[in-house]
Coordinates of C-alpha atoms in Angstrom, one line a residue:
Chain A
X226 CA 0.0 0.0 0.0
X227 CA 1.6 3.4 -1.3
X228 CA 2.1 6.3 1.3
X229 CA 0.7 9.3 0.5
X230 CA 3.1 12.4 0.5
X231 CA 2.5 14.6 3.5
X232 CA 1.9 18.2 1.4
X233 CA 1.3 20.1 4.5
X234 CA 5.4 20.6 5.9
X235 CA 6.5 22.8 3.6
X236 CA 10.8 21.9 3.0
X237 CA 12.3 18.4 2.5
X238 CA 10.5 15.4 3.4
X239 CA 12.5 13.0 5.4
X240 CA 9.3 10.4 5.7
X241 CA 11.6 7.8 2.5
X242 CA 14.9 7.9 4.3
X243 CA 14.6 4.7 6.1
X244 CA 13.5 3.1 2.6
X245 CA 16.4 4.5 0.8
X246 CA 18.8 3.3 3.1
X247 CA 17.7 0.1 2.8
X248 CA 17.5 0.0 -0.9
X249 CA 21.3 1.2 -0.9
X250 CA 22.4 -1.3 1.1
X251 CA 20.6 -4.4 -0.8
X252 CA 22.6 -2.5 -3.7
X253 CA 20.2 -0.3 -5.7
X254 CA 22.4 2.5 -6.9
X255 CA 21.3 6.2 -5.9
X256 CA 20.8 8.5 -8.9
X257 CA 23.3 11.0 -9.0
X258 CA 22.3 14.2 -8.8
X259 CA 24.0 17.0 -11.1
X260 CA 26.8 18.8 -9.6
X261 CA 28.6 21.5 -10.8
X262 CA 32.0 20.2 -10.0
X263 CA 33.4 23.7 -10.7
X264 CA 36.0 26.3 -10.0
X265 CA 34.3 29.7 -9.1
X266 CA 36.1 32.9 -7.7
X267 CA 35.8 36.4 -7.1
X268 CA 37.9 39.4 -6.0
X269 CA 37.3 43.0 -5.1
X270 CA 39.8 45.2 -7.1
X271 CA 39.7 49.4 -7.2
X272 CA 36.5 49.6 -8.9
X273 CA 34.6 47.2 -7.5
X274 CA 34.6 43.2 -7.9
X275 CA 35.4 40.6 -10.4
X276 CA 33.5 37.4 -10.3
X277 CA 34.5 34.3 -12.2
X278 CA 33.6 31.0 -13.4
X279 CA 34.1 27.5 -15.0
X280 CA 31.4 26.1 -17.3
X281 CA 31.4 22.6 -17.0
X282 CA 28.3 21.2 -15.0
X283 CA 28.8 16.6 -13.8
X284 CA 27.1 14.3 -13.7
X285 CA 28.9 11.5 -11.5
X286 CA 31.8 11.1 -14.1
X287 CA 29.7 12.7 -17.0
X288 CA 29.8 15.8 -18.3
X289 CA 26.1 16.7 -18.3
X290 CA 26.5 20.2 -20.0
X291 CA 29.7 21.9 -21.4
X292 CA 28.7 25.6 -21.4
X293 CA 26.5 26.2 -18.7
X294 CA 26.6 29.3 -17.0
X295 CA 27.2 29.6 -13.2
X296 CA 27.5 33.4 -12.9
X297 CA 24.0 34.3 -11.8
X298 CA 21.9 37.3 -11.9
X299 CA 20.5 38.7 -8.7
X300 CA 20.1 42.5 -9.1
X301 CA 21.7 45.0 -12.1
X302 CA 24.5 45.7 -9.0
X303 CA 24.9 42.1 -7.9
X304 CA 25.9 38.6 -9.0
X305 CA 26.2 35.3 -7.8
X306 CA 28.6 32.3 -8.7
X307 CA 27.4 29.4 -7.8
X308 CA 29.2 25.6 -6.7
X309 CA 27.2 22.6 -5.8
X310 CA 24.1 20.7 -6.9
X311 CA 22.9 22.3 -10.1
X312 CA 19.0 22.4 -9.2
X313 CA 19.5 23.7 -5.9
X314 CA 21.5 26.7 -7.2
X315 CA 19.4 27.6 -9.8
X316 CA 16.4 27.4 -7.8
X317 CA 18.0 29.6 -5.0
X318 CA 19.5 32.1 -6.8
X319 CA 16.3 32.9 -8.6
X320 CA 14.4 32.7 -5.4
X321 CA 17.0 35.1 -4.3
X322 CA 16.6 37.8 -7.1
X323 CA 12.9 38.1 -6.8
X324 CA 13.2 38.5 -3.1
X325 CA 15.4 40.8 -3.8
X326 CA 13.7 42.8 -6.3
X327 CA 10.5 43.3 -4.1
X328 CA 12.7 44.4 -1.4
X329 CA 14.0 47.1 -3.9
X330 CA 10.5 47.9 -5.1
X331 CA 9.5 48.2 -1.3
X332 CA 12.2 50.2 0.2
X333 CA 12.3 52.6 -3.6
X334 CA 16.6 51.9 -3.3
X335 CA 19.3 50.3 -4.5
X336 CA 19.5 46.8 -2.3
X337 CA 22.8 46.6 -0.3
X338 CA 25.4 43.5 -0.9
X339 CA 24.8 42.7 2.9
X340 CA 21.0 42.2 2.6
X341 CA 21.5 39.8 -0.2
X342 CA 24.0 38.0 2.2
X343 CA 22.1 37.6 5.1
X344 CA 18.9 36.7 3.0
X345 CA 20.8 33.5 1.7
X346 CA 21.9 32.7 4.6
X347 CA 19.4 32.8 6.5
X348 CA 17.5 30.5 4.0
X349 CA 20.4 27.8 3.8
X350 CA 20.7 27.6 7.4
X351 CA 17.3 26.9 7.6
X352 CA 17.5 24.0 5.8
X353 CA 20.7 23.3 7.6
X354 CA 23.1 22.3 4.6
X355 CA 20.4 19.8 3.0
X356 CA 20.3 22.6 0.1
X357 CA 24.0 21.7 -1.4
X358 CA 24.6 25.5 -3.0
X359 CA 28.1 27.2 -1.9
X360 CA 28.1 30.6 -3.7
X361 CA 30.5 33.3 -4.1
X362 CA 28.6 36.4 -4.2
X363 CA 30.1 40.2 -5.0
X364 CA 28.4 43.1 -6.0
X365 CA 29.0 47.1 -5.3
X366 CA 26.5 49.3 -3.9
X367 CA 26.6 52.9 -2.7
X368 CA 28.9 52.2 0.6
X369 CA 31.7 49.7 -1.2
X370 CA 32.5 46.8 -3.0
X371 CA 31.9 43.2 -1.3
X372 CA 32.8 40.0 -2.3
X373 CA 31.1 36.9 0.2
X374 CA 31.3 33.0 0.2
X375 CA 28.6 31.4 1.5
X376 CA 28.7 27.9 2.4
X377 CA 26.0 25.4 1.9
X378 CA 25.0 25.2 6.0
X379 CA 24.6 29.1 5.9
X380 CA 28.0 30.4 7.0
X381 CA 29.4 33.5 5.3
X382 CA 32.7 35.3 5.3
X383 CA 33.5 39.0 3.8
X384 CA 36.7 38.8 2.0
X385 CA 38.7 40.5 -0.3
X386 CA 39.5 37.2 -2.5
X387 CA 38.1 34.1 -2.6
X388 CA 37.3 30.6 -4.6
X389 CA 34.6 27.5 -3.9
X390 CA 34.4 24.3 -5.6
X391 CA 36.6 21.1 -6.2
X392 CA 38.6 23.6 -7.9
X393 CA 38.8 26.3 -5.0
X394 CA 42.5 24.9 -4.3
X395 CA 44.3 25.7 -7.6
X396 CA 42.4 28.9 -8.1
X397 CA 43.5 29.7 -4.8
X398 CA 47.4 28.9 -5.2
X399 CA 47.2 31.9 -8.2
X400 CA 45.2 34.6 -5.8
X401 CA 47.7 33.9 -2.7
X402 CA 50.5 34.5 -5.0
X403 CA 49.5 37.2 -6.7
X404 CA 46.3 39.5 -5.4
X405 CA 47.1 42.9 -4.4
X406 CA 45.1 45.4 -3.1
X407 CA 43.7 48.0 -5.6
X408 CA 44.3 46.3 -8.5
X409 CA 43.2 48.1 -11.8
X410 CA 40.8 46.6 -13.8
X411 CA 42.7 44.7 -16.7
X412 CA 45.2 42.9 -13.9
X413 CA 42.3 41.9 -12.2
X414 CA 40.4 40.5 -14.7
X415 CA 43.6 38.6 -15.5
X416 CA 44.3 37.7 -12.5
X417 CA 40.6 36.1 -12.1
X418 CA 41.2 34.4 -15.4
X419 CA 44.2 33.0 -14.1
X420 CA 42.8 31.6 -11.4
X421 CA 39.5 29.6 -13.1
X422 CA 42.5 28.6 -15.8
X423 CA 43.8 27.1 -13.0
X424 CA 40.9 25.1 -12.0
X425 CA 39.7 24.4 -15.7
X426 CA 43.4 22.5 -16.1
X427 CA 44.3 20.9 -13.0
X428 CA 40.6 20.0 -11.3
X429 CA 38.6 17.5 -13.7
X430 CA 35.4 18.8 -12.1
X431 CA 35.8 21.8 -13.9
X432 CA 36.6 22.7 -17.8
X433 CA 35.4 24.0 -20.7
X434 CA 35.2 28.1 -20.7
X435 CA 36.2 30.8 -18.1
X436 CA 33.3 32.9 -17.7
X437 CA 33.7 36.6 -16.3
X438 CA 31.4 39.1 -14.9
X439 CA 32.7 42.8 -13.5
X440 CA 30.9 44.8 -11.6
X441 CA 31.4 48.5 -10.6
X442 CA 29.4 51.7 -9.1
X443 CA 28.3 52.1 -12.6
X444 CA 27.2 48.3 -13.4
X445 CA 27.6 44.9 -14.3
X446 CA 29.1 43.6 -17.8
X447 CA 29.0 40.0 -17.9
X448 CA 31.5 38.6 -20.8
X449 CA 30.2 34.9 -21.3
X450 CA 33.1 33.5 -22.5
X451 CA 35.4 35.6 -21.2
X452 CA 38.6 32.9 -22.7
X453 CA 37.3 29.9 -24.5
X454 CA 40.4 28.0 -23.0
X455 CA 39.1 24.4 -24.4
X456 CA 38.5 24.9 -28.5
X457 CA 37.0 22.2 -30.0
X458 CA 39.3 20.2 -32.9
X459 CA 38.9 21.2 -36.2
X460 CA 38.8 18.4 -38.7
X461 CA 41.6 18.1 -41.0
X462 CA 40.1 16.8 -44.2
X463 CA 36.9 15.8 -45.6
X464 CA 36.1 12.1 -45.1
X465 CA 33.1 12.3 -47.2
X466 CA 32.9 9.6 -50.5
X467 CA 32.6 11.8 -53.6
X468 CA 30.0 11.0 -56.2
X469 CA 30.5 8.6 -58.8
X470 CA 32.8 6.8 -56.0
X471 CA 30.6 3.7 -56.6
X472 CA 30.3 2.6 -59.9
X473 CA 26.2 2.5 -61.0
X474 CA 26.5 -1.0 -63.0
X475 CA 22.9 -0.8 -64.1
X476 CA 19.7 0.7 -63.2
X477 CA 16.1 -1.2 -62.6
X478 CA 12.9 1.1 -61.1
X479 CA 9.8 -1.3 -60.2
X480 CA 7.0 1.0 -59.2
X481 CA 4.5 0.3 -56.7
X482 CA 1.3 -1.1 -58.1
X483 CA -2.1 -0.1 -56.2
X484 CA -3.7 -3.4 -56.6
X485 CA -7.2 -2.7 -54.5
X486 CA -8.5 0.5 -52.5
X487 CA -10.9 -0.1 -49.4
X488 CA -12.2 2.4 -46.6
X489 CA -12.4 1.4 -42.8
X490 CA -13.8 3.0 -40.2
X491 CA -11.5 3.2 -36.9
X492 CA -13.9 2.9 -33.6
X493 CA -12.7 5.0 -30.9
X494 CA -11.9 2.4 -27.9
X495 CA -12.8 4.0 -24.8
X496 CA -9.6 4.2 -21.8
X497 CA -9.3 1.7 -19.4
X498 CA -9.6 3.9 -16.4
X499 CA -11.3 0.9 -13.9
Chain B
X58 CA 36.8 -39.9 22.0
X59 CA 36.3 -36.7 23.8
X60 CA 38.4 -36.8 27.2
X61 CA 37.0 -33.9 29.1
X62 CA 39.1 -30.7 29.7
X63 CA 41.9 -32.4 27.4
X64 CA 42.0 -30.7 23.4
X65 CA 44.0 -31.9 20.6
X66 CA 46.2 -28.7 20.8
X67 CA 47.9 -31.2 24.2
X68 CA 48.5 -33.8 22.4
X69 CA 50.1 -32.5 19.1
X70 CA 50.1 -35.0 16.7
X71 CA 53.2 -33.9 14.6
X72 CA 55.6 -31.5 15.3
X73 CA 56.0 -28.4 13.2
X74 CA 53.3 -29.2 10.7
X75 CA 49.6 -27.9 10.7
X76 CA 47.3 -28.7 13.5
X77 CA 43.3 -29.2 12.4
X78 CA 41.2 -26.6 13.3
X79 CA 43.9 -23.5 13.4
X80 CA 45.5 -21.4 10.7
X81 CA 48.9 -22.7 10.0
X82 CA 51.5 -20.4 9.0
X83 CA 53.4 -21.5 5.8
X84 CA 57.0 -21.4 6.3
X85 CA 58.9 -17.7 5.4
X86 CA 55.5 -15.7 5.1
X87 CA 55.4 -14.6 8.8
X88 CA 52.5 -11.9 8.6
X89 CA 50.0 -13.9 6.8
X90 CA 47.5 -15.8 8.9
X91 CA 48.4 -14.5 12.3
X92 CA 45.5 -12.5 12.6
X93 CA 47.4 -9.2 13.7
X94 CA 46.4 -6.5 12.8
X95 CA 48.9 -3.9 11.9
X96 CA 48.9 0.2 12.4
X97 CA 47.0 1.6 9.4
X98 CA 47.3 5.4 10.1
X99 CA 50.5 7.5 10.5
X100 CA 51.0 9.3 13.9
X101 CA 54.2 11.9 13.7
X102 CA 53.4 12.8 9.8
X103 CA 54.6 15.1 7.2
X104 CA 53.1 17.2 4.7
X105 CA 53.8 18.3 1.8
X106 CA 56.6 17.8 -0.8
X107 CA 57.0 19.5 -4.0
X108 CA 60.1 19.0 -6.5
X109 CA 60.5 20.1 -10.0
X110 CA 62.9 19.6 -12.9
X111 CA 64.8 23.0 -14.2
X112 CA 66.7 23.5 -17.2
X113 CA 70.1 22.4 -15.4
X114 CA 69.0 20.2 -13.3
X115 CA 66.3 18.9 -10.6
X116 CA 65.1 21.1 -7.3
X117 CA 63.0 19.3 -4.5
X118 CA 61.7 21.0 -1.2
X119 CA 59.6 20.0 1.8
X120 CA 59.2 21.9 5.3
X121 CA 60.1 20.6 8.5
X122 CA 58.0 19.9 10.4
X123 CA 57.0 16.8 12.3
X124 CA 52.7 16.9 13.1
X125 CA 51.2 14.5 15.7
X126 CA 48.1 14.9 14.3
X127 CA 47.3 18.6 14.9
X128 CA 50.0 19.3 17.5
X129 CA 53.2 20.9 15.5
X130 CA 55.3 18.8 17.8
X131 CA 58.7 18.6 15.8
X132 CA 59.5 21.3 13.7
X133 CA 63.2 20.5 12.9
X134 CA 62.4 17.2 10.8
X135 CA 64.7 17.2 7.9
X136 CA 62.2 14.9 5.3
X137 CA 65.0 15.6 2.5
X138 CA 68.1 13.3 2.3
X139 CA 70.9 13.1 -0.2
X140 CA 71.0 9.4 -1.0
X141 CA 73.7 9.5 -3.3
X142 CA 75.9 12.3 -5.7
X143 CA 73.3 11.0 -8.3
X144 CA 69.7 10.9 -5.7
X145 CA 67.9 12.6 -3.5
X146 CA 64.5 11.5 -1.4
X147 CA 62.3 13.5 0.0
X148 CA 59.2 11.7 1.9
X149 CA 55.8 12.6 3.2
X150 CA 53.8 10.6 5.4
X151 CA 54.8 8.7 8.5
X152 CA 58.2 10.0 9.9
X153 CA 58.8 6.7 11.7
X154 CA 58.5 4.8 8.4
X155 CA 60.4 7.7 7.1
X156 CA 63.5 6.9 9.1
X157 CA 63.4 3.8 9.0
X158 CA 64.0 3.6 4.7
X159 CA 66.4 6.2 5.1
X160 CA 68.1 3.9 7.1
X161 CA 67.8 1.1 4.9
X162 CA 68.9 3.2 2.2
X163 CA 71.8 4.8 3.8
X164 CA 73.1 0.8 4.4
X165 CA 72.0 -0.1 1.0
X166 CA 74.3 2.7 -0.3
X167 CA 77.1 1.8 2.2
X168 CA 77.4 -1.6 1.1
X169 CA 77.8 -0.7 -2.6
X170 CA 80.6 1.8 -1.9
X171 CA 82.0 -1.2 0.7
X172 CA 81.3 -4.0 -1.6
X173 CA 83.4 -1.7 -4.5
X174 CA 80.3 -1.4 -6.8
X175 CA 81.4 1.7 -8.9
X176 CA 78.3 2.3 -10.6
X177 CA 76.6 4.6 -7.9
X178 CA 72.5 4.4 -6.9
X179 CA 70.7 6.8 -9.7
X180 CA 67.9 8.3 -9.3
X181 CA 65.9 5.9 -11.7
X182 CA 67.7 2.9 -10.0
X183 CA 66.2 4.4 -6.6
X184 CA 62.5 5.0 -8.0
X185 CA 61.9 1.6 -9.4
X186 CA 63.4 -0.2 -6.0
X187 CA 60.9 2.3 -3.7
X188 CA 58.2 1.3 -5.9
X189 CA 58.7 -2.7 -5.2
X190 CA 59.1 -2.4 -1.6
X191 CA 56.3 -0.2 -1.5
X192 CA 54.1 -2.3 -3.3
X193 CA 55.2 -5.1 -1.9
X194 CA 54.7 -4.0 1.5
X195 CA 51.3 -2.7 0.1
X196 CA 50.2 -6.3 -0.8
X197 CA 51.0 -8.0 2.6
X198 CA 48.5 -5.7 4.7
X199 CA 51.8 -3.8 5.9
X200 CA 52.5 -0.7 4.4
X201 CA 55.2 2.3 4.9
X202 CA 52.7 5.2 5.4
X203 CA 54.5 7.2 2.8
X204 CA 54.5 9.8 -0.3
X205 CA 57.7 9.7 -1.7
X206 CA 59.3 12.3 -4.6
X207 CA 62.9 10.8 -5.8
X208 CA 64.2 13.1 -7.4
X209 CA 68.2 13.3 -9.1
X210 CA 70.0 11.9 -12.4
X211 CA 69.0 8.8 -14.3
X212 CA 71.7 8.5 -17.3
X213 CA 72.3 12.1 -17.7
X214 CA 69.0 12.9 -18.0
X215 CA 67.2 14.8 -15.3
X216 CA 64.4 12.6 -12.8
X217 CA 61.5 13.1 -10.9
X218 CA 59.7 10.6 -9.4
X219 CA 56.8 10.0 -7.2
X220 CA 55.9 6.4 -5.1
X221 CA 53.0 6.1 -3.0
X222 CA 52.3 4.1 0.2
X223 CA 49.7 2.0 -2.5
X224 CA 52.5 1.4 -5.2
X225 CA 51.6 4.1 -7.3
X226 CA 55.0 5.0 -8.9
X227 CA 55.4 7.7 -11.5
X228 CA 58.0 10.2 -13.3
X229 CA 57.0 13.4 -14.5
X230 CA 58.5 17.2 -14.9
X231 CA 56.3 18.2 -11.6
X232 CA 55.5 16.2 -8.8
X233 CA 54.5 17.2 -5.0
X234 CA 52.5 15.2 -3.0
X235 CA 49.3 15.9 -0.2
X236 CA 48.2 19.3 -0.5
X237 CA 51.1 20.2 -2.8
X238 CA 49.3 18.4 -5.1
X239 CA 46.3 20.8 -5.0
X240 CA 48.1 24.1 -4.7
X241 CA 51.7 23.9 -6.1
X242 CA 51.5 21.4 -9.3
X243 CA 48.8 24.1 -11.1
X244 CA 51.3 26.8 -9.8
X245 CA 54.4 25.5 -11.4
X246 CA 52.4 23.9 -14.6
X247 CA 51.0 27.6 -15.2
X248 CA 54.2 29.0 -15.0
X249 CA 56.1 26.8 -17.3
X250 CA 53.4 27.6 -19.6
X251 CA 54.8 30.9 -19.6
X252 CA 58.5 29.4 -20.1
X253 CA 59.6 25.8 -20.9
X254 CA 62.8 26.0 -19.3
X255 CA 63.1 27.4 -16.3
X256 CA 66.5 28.4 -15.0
X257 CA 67.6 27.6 -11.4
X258 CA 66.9 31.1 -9.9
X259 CA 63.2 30.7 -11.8
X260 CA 63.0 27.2 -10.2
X261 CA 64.4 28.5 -6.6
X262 CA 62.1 31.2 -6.7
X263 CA 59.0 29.4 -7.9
X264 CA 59.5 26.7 -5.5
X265 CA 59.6 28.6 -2.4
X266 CA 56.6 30.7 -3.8
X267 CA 54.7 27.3 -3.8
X268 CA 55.6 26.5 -0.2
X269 CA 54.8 30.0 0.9
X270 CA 51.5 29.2 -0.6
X271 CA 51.1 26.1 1.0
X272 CA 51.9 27.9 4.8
X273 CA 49.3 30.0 3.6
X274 CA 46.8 27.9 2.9
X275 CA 47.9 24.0 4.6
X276 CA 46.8 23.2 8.2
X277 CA 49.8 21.3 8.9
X278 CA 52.4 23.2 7.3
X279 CA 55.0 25.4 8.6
X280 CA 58.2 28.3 7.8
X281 CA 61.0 26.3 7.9
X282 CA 61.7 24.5 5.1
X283 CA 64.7 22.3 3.1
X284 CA 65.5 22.5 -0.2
X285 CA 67.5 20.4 -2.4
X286 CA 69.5 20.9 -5.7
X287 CA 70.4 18.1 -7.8
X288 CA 72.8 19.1 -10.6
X289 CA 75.1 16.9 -12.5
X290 CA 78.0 18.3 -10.4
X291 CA 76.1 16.7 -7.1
X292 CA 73.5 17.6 -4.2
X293 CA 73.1 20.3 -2.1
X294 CA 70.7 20.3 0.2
X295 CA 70.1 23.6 1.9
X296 CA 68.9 23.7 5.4
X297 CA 66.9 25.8 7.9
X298 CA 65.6 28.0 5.5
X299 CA 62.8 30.1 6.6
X300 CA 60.1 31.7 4.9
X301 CA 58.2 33.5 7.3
X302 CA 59.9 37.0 6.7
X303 CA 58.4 36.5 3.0
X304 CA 54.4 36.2 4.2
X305 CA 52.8 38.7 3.1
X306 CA 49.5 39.0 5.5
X307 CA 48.9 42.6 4.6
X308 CA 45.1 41.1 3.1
X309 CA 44.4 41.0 7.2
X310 CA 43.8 44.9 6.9
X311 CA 40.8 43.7 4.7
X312 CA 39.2 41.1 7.2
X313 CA 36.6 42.1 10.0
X314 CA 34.1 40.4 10.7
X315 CA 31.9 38.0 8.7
X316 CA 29.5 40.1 6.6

């Protein structure tokens, strides 16, 4: 006899997690769910912050998507990289940029960085790290620039550089050796490039392209790809068989001969819905 | 004919051979069957090592520092030895198992200079030995909890080597092991990008820029550090070097607080 779904908890449902272990352990294997693998990054330079990001989303050992995009909108002065399981990400950051939007319709201002911090945390501690989503969120509004990294059980730091994802480490090697404060634009947006390269080369959860999104007092330009650092091969030759490769010997056409014509009308059968 | 409170294991009915109902343990495979169990973690560790090859010759480095799990307990451990003109080790992992290859070593190499063997123990020659007692070791449920770079001179040619406490045994022209292998092999591959060769200044420099990184950024890492030079005139290992004067933790101006 089938349980029926308790709809009235809103959040995660923990009423199958007996079941599921024990499926497990008698050897059913558990779908994996899509992960970003990823390198992301930001820094805070002169003029406000650089974000930065890989664009190869997993699947277990699959690469599920080559060029996804993991730089995500929440507000014209603020953008999120996200690390972690694909769905929740998505889901969160969108949650997060309508949120935010009515707070800017409701208070008639530009939303601070801060209040975009404290609204995701407060939501993924709240579901106390079942909601896999480790972000990297910068943004400038009219007090300075920030860059945070929020973790997936709702703990944020404010730092000048950072990285998350299986990548984080060799994107971090290239920021420890070589971030500086007040960085001009064009050394910053190499050094971010740099430092997804980094991740994109030596992590194999992350590859493809080196997104980059910079964001000053004036705005946000996001340059999707920023480096296509992987280029697909480029064939050397046509392998195609010319015409007139195989000789025609001789040619024979038989047409199809109607031999009889008859109508037959096709009774609706009614669904089996007993 | 059960005599009560008398076993068989009284009365043995050959000497030396196997008696019914036990494991017997086959003559010159002592560990086998004994049912021991043997230490599978590593209590005084090291961390990293990172060695590269240069245009000149080979450079190896590793800090020293001896961890009882997160207690820096000995931090003079020098984890770099000059095994030969030709070799140099440096190891990662348990320090007891550590000392006791270099040992083994050290009289390995003693009785080829006693024994008059002129062709000295390369680099190469060094590598593929590790990787069989390692393996070996591996196999029996007994292994030497240890990362190994070898790094020195294989016929002229410039080696780097890597053997892991599983048998894993590789050569390549960058090679660090534990964290080094997350933070300094993507620095020193992105920076022969740049340049091919590197020269030994380039190689010294980059080096110490990768264990400055990993102090940054490595729980168990520390200043002072060893470093090794393998050219085809010999090995010099330099000691007690310290990095801390280098750190730059001028980004602390930038930290308060968490949002």
């Amino acid at each position: 006899m089938m349980e029926v779904v308790d709809n009235s908890y809103p959040g995660f449902q923990f009423s199958n997690f007996a079941r599921n272990e024990n499926l497990v352990a008698k050897g059913f294997p558990m779908p994996n769910s899509r992960k970003t693998g990823t390198t992301i990054a930001g820094i805070v330079f002169k003029d406000g912050v650089v974000l930065g990001a890989d664009t190869r989303a997993t699947e277990g050992d699959i690469i599920a998507d080559k060029n996804c995009s993991k730089i995500h909108y929440l507000q014209p002065n603020m953008y999120c990289c996200g690390a972690g399981t694909a769905a929740d990400l998505e889901m969160t950051t969108q949650l997060m940029a309508s949120q935010l939007e009515l707070h800017r319709l409701n208070t008639g201002r530009q939303v601070p960085v801060v209040a975009a911090n404290r609204m995701l945390k407060q939501m993924l501690f709240r579901y106390q790290g079942y909601i896999g989503a480790a972000l990297v969120l910068g943004g400038v509004d009219k007090h300075d620039s920030h860059i945070y990294s929020i973790h997936p059980h709702g703990s944020t730091d404010r730092l000048p550089y950072t990285t998350m994802g299986s990548g984080s480490l060799a994107a971090m090697s290239v920021f420890e050796s070589r971030w500086k404060p007040n960085m001009e634009a064009k050394e910053a947006k190499q050094l971010v490039r740099d430092a997804i390269a980094g991740g994109v080369f030596n992590d194999l959860g992350s590859g493809s392209n080196i997104d980059l999104c910079i964001i000053t007092k004036d705005g946000a330009t996001m340059i999707r790809p920023y480096d296509v650092a992987n280029v697909k091969g480029q064939r050397q030759g046509k392998y195609e068989y010319k015409r007139g490769t195989t000789e025609v010997l001789s040619t024979t056409v038989r047409p199809i001969q109607i031999v009889a014509e008859t109508v037959k009308k096709v009774t609706v059968e009614e669904m089996d819905t007993a | 004919m059960a005599v009560p409170g008398v076993c068989l294991q009284d009365f043995p009915l050959w000497s030396g051979g196997p008696t019914p109902g036990h494991f017997y343990n086959f003559p010159g495979n002592s560990k086998m069957n004994t049912g021991k169990s043997h230490t599978m973690y590593p209590s005084t560790s090291g961390t990293s090592v990172v060695g590269l090859v240069y245009d000149g010759g080979v450079m190896l480095a590793a800090d020293s520092l001896g961890s009882y799990g997160s207690l820096a307990r000995f931090r003079d451990v020098k984890r770099l030895f000059k095994v030969t003109d030709k070799a140099a080790l440096a190891c990662s992992g348990d320090i007891a198992d550590y000392q006791f290859i270099r040992e083994v070593i050290e009289q390995k190499v003693r009785d080829d200079v006693c024994g008059g063997y002129t062709r000295e123990l390369n680099a190469g020659a060094l590598h593929c030995w590790l990787t069989r007692v390692l393996y070996n070791r591996r196999s029996r449920f007994d292994p030497l909890w240890l990362e190994c770079v070898v790094a020195g001179y294989k016929d002229d040619e410039p080696f780097l080597g890597y053997v892991d406490k599983i048998g894993t045994a590789f050569e390549a022209k960058e090679v660090a092991t534990g964290f080094g292998l997350h933070f300094a092999v993507p620095m020193i591959r992105e920076a022969r990008e740049k340049k091919q060769n590197l020269s030994c200044d380039e190689a010294r420099k980059l080096l110490t820029e990768c264990l400055k990184v990993l102090y940054y950024r490595d729980c168990r890492a520390h200043f002072k550090y060893q470093l090794a030079d393998i050219t085809p005139e010999g090995v010099t290992i330099h000691d007690d070097l310290n990095l801390k004067k280098e750190t730059n933790w001028e980004v602390a101006n930038y930290i308060s607080g968490y949002e």
